[in-house]
Amino acid sequence: MRNNSKIWTLIMLMSLAVVVLVTFIICLAEINWAMEKILMTVDVVAAVVFTTCPVMITGTTETVQ
């Protein structure tokens, strides 16, 4: 996984940008209920991608003992 770390870092940065942008749109724009739910779904997916990328970059997982 090390040789793909630049790709995963780029994906991580893009997903962070999506999370920030979509969160601001949800909070500040006056949008209808359906669009808000769609944007919330996009926000959750981008957040999951953002939290998964460090594992893909390092190739390790932490376990709680």
Short mmCIF file of N, CA, C and O in Angstrom, two decimals:
data_model
loop_
_atom_site.label_atom_id
_atom_site.label_comp_id
_atom_site.label_asym_id
_atom_site.label_seq_id
_atom_site.Cartn_x
_atom_site.Cartn_y
_atom_site.Cartn_z
N MET A 1 0.80 -1.20 0.00
CA MET A 1 0.00 0.00 0.00
C MET A 1 0.85 1.27 0.00
O MET A 1 0.36 2.32 -0.32
N ARG A 2 2.09 1.17 0.36
CA ARG A 2 2.94 2.34 0.46
C ARG A 2 3.08 3.08 -0.87
O ARG A 2 3.08 4.28 -0.92
N ASN A 3 3.20 2.34 -1.97
CA ASN A 3 3.42 2.98 -3.25
C ASN A 3 2.19 3.75 -3.73
O ASN A 3 2.29 4.58 -4.62
N ASN A 4 1.03 3.51 -3.15
CA ASN A 4 -0.18 4.23 -3.50
C ASN A 4 -0.51 5.33 -2.49
O ASN A 4 -1.60 5.87 -2.52
N SER A 5 0.41 5.67 -1.63
CA SER A 5 0.11 6.63 -0.57
C SER A 5 -0.23 8.01 -1.10
O SER A 5 -1.05 8.71 -0.53
N LYS A 6 0.38 8.41 -2.22
CA LYS A 6 0.06 9.72 -2.79
C LYS A 6 -1.38 9.75 -3.30
O LYS A 6 -2.08 10.75 -3.15
N ILE A 7 -1.82 8.66 -3.88
CA ILE A 7 -3.20 8.58 -4.37
C ILE A 7 -4.17 8.64 -3.20
O ILE A 7 -5.16 9.38 -3.24
N TRP A 8 -3.91 7.86 -2.14
CA TRP A 8 -4.80 7.86 -0.98
C TRP A 8 -4.79 9.22 -0.28
O TRP A 8 -5.81 9.67 0.22
N THR A 9 -3.64 9.89 -0.26
CA THR A 9 -3.57 11.22 0.33
C THR A 9 -4.41 12.21 -0.47
O THR A 9 -5.14 13.03 0.10
N LEU A 10 -4.34 12.12 -1.79
CA LEU A 10 -5.14 13.00 -2.64
C LEU A 10 -6.63 12.73 -2.44
O LEU A 10 -7.43 13.67 -2.31
N ILE A 11 -7.02 11.47 -2.37
CA ILE A 11 -8.41 11.11 -2.12
C ILE A 11 -8.85 11.63 -0.75
O ILE A 11 -9.97 12.15 -0.59
N MET A 12 -7.97 11.53 0.23
CA MET A 12 -8.29 12.00 1.58
C MET A 12 -8.51 13.51 1.60
O MET A 12 -9.48 13.99 2.20
N LEU A 13 -7.66 14.25 0.91
CA LEU A 13 -7.80 15.71 0.87
C LEU A 13 -9.07 16.12 0.12
O LEU A 13 -9.76 17.05 0.53
N MET A 14 -9.37 15.42 -0.96
CA MET A 14 -10.59 15.75 -1.71
C MET A 14 -11.83 15.44 -0.90
O MET A 14 -12.80 16.21 -0.91
N SER A 15 -11.83 14.32 -0.18
CA SER A 15 -13.00 14.00 0.63
C SER A 15 -13.16 14.98 1.79
O SER A 15 -14.28 15.32 2.16
N LEU A 16 -12.06 15.47 2.35
CA LEU A 16 -12.14 16.49 3.39
C LEU A 16 -12.75 17.77 2.83
O LEU A 16 -13.62 18.39 3.46
N ALA A 17 -12.34 18.16 1.63
CA ALA A 17 -12.91 19.34 1.00
C ALA A 17 -14.40 19.16 0.74
O ALA A 17 -15.19 20.10 0.95
N VAL A 18 -14.81 17.98 0.33
CA VAL A 18 -16.23 17.70 0.10
C VAL A 18 -17.00 17.79 1.40
O VAL A 18 -18.09 18.39 1.45
N VAL A 19 -16.47 17.23 2.47
CA VAL A 19 -17.14 17.28 3.77
C VAL A 19 -17.34 18.72 4.22
O VAL A 19 -18.43 19.11 4.63
N VAL A 20 -16.30 19.52 4.13
CA VAL A 20 -16.39 20.92 4.57
C VAL A 20 -17.38 21.69 3.71
O VAL A 20 -18.25 22.40 4.22
N LEU A 21 -17.27 21.54 2.39
CA LEU A 21 -18.14 22.27 1.48
C LEU A 21 -19.61 21.87 1.66
O LEU A 21 -20.48 22.74 1.77
N VAL A 22 -19.88 20.59 1.71
CA VAL A 22 -21.25 20.12 1.84
C VAL A 22 -21.84 20.51 3.20
O VAL A 22 -23.01 20.90 3.30
N THR A 23 -21.04 20.46 4.24
CA THR A 23 -21.53 20.87 5.56
C THR A 23 -21.91 22.34 5.58
O THR A 23 -22.96 22.71 6.11
N PHE A 24 -21.10 23.19 4.96
CA PHE A 24 -21.45 24.60 4.86
C PHE A 24 -22.70 24.81 4.04
O PHE A 24 -23.54 25.65 4.37
N ILE A 25 -22.86 24.07 2.96
CA ILE A 25 -24.06 24.20 2.14
C ILE A 25 -25.29 23.81 2.94
O ILE A 25 -26.31 24.50 2.90
N ILE A 26 -25.20 22.70 3.67
CA ILE A 26 -26.34 22.26 4.47
C ILE A 26 -26.70 23.30 5.54
O ILE A 26 -27.87 23.59 5.77
N CYS A 27 -25.69 23.86 6.16
CA CYS A 27 -25.95 24.80 7.27
C CYS A 27 -26.38 26.18 6.79
O CYS A 27 -27.20 26.82 7.45
N LEU A 28 -25.83 26.65 5.69
CA LEU A 28 -26.03 28.04 5.32
C LEU A 28 -27.05 28.27 4.21
O LEU A 28 -27.67 29.32 4.15
N ALA A 29 -27.21 27.31 3.33
CA ALA A 29 -28.12 27.51 2.20
C ALA A 29 -29.54 27.10 2.59
O ALA A 29 -29.74 26.18 3.38
N GLU A 30 -30.47 27.78 2.01
CA GLU A 30 -31.87 27.42 2.22
C GLU A 30 -32.27 26.43 1.13
O GLU A 30 -32.59 26.82 0.01
N ILE A 31 -32.20 25.14 1.47
CA ILE A 31 -32.50 24.10 0.50
C ILE A 31 -33.70 23.30 0.98
O ILE A 31 -34.02 23.29 2.17
N ASN A 32 -34.35 22.63 0.05
CA ASN A 32 -35.53 21.85 0.44
C ASN A 32 -35.12 20.56 1.15
O ASN A 32 -33.94 20.18 1.18
N TRP A 33 -36.11 19.86 1.68
CA TRP A 33 -35.87 18.69 2.51
C TRP A 33 -35.17 17.58 1.73
O TRP A 33 -34.23 16.95 2.24
N ALA A 34 -35.59 17.32 0.51
CA ALA A 34 -35.00 16.22 -0.27
C ALA A 34 -33.54 16.50 -0.59
O ALA A 34 -32.69 15.60 -0.48
N MET A 35 -33.23 17.72 -0.98
CA MET A 35 -31.84 18.07 -1.30
C MET A 35 -30.97 17.98 -0.04
O MET A 35 -29.82 17.56 -0.10
N GLU A 36 -31.54 18.37 1.09
CA GLU A 36 -30.79 18.28 2.34
C GLU A 36 -30.43 16.82 2.67
O GLU A 36 -29.31 16.53 3.08
N LYS A 37 -31.37 15.91 2.46
CA LYS A 37 -31.10 14.49 2.73
C LYS A 37 -30.06 13.94 1.77
O LYS A 37 -29.19 13.15 2.17
N ILE A 38 -30.11 14.36 0.51
CA ILE A 38 -29.11 13.91 -0.47
C ILE A 38 -27.73 14.43 -0.07
O ILE A 38 -26.74 13.68 -0.09
N LEU A 39 -27.66 15.70 0.31
CA LEU A 39 -26.37 16.27 0.73
C LEU A 39 -25.85 15.63 2.00
O LEU A 39 -24.64 15.45 2.17
N MET A 40 -26.74 15.26 2.91
CA MET A 40 -26.30 14.56 4.13
C MET A 40 -25.71 13.20 3.78
O MET A 40 -24.71 12.78 4.39
N THR A 41 -26.29 12.53 2.82
CA THR A 41 -25.76 11.23 2.39
C THR A 41 -24.37 11.41 1.78
O THR A 41 -23.45 10.64 2.08
N VAL A 42 -24.22 12.41 0.92
CA VAL A 42 -22.91 12.69 0.33
C VAL A 42 -21.90 13.03 1.42
O VAL A 42 -20.74 12.58 1.38
N ASP A 43 -22.33 13.78 2.42
CA ASP A 43 -21.45 14.18 3.52
C ASP A 43 -20.98 12.96 4.31
O ASP A 43 -19.80 12.83 4.64
N VAL A 44 -21.88 12.05 4.60
CA VAL A 44 -21.53 10.84 5.36
C VAL A 44 -20.57 9.96 4.55
O VAL A 44 -19.58 9.45 5.10
N VAL A 45 -20.83 9.79 3.28
CA VAL A 45 -19.95 8.96 2.44
C VAL A 45 -18.55 9.57 2.38
O VAL A 45 -17.54 8.87 2.52
N ALA A 46 -18.46 10.88 2.19
CA ALA A 46 -17.16 11.54 2.15
C ALA A 46 -16.44 11.44 3.49
O ALA A 46 -15.22 11.26 3.54
N ALA A 47 -17.18 11.51 4.59
CA ALA A 47 -16.56 11.37 5.91
C ALA A 47 -16.02 9.96 6.13
O ALA A 47 -14.94 9.77 6.69
N VAL A 48 -16.74 8.96 5.66
CA VAL A 48 -16.27 7.57 5.77
C VAL A 48 -15.00 7.39 4.94
O VAL A 48 -14.04 6.76 5.39
N VAL A 49 -14.99 7.93 3.74
CA VAL A 49 -13.79 7.85 2.89
C VAL A 49 -12.63 8.55 3.58
O VAL A 49 -11.51 8.02 3.61
N PHE A 50 -12.88 9.71 4.16
CA PHE A 50 -11.83 10.46 4.84
C PHE A 50 -11.24 9.68 6.01
O PHE A 50 -10.03 9.69 6.23
N THR A 51 -12.08 8.99 6.77
CA THR A 51 -11.57 8.24 7.92
C THR A 51 -10.94 6.91 7.53
O THR A 51 -10.17 6.34 8.31
N THR A 52 -11.24 6.41 6.34
CA THR A 52 -10.67 5.14 5.88
C THR A 52 -9.29 5.34 5.25
O THR A 52 -8.45 4.44 5.33
N CYS A 53 -9.04 6.48 4.66
CA CYS A 53 -7.78 6.70 3.94
C CYS A 53 -6.51 6.53 4.78
O CYS A 53 -5.54 5.97 4.29
N PRO A 54 -6.45 7.01 6.04
CA PRO A 54 -5.22 6.79 6.81
C PRO A 54 -4.88 5.30 6.98
O PRO A 54 -3.71 4.92 6.98
N VAL A 55 -5.89 4.47 7.09
CA VAL A 55 -5.65 3.02 7.19
C VAL A 55 -5.07 2.51 5.88
O VAL A 55 -4.15 1.69 5.88
N MET A 56 -5.56 3.00 4.78
CA MET A 56 -5.06 2.56 3.49
C MET A 56 -3.64 3.07 3.24
O MET A 56 -2.84 2.41 2.59
N ILE A 57 -3.33 4.25 3.76
CA ILE A 57 -1.98 4.80 3.59
C ILE A 57 -0.97 4.02 4.40
O ILE A 57 0.09 3.64 3.90
N THR A 58 -1.28 3.74 5.66
CA THR A 58 -0.32 3.07 6.53
C THR A 58 -0.35 1.55 6.37
O THR A 58 0.63 0.88 6.64
N GLY A 59 -1.49 1.04 5.97
CA GLY A 59 -1.61 -0.42 5.83
C GLY A 59 -1.77 -1.14 7.15
O GLY A 59 -1.64 -2.34 7.23
N THR A 60 -2.05 -0.39 8.21
CA THR A 60 -2.22 -1.00 9.53
C THR A 60 -3.52 -0.55 10.14
O THR A 60 -4.10 0.45 9.76
N THR A 61 -3.97 -1.30 11.10
CA THR A 61 -5.15 -0.91 11.89
C THR A 61 -4.77 -0.95 13.35
O THR A 61 -3.88 -1.70 13.76
N GLU A 62 -5.43 -0.14 14.13
CA GLU A 62 -5.18 -0.13 15.57
C GLU A 62 -6.26 -0.96 16.24
O GLU A 62 -7.43 -0.85 15.92
N THR A 63 -5.84 -1.78 17.20
CA THR A 63 -6.80 -2.57 17.96
C THR A 63 -6.73 -2.14 19.41
O THR A 63 -5.65 -1.87 19.95
N VAL A 64 -7.86 -2.07 20.04
CA VAL A 64 -7.94 -1.71 21.46
C VAL A 64 -7.90 -2.99 22.27
O VAL A 64 -8.64 -3.92 22.01
N GLN A 65 -6.99 -3.01 23.24
CA GLN A 65 -6.87 -4.21 24.06
C GLN A 65 -7.38 -3.95 25.45
O GLN A 65 -7.28 -2.94 26.01
#
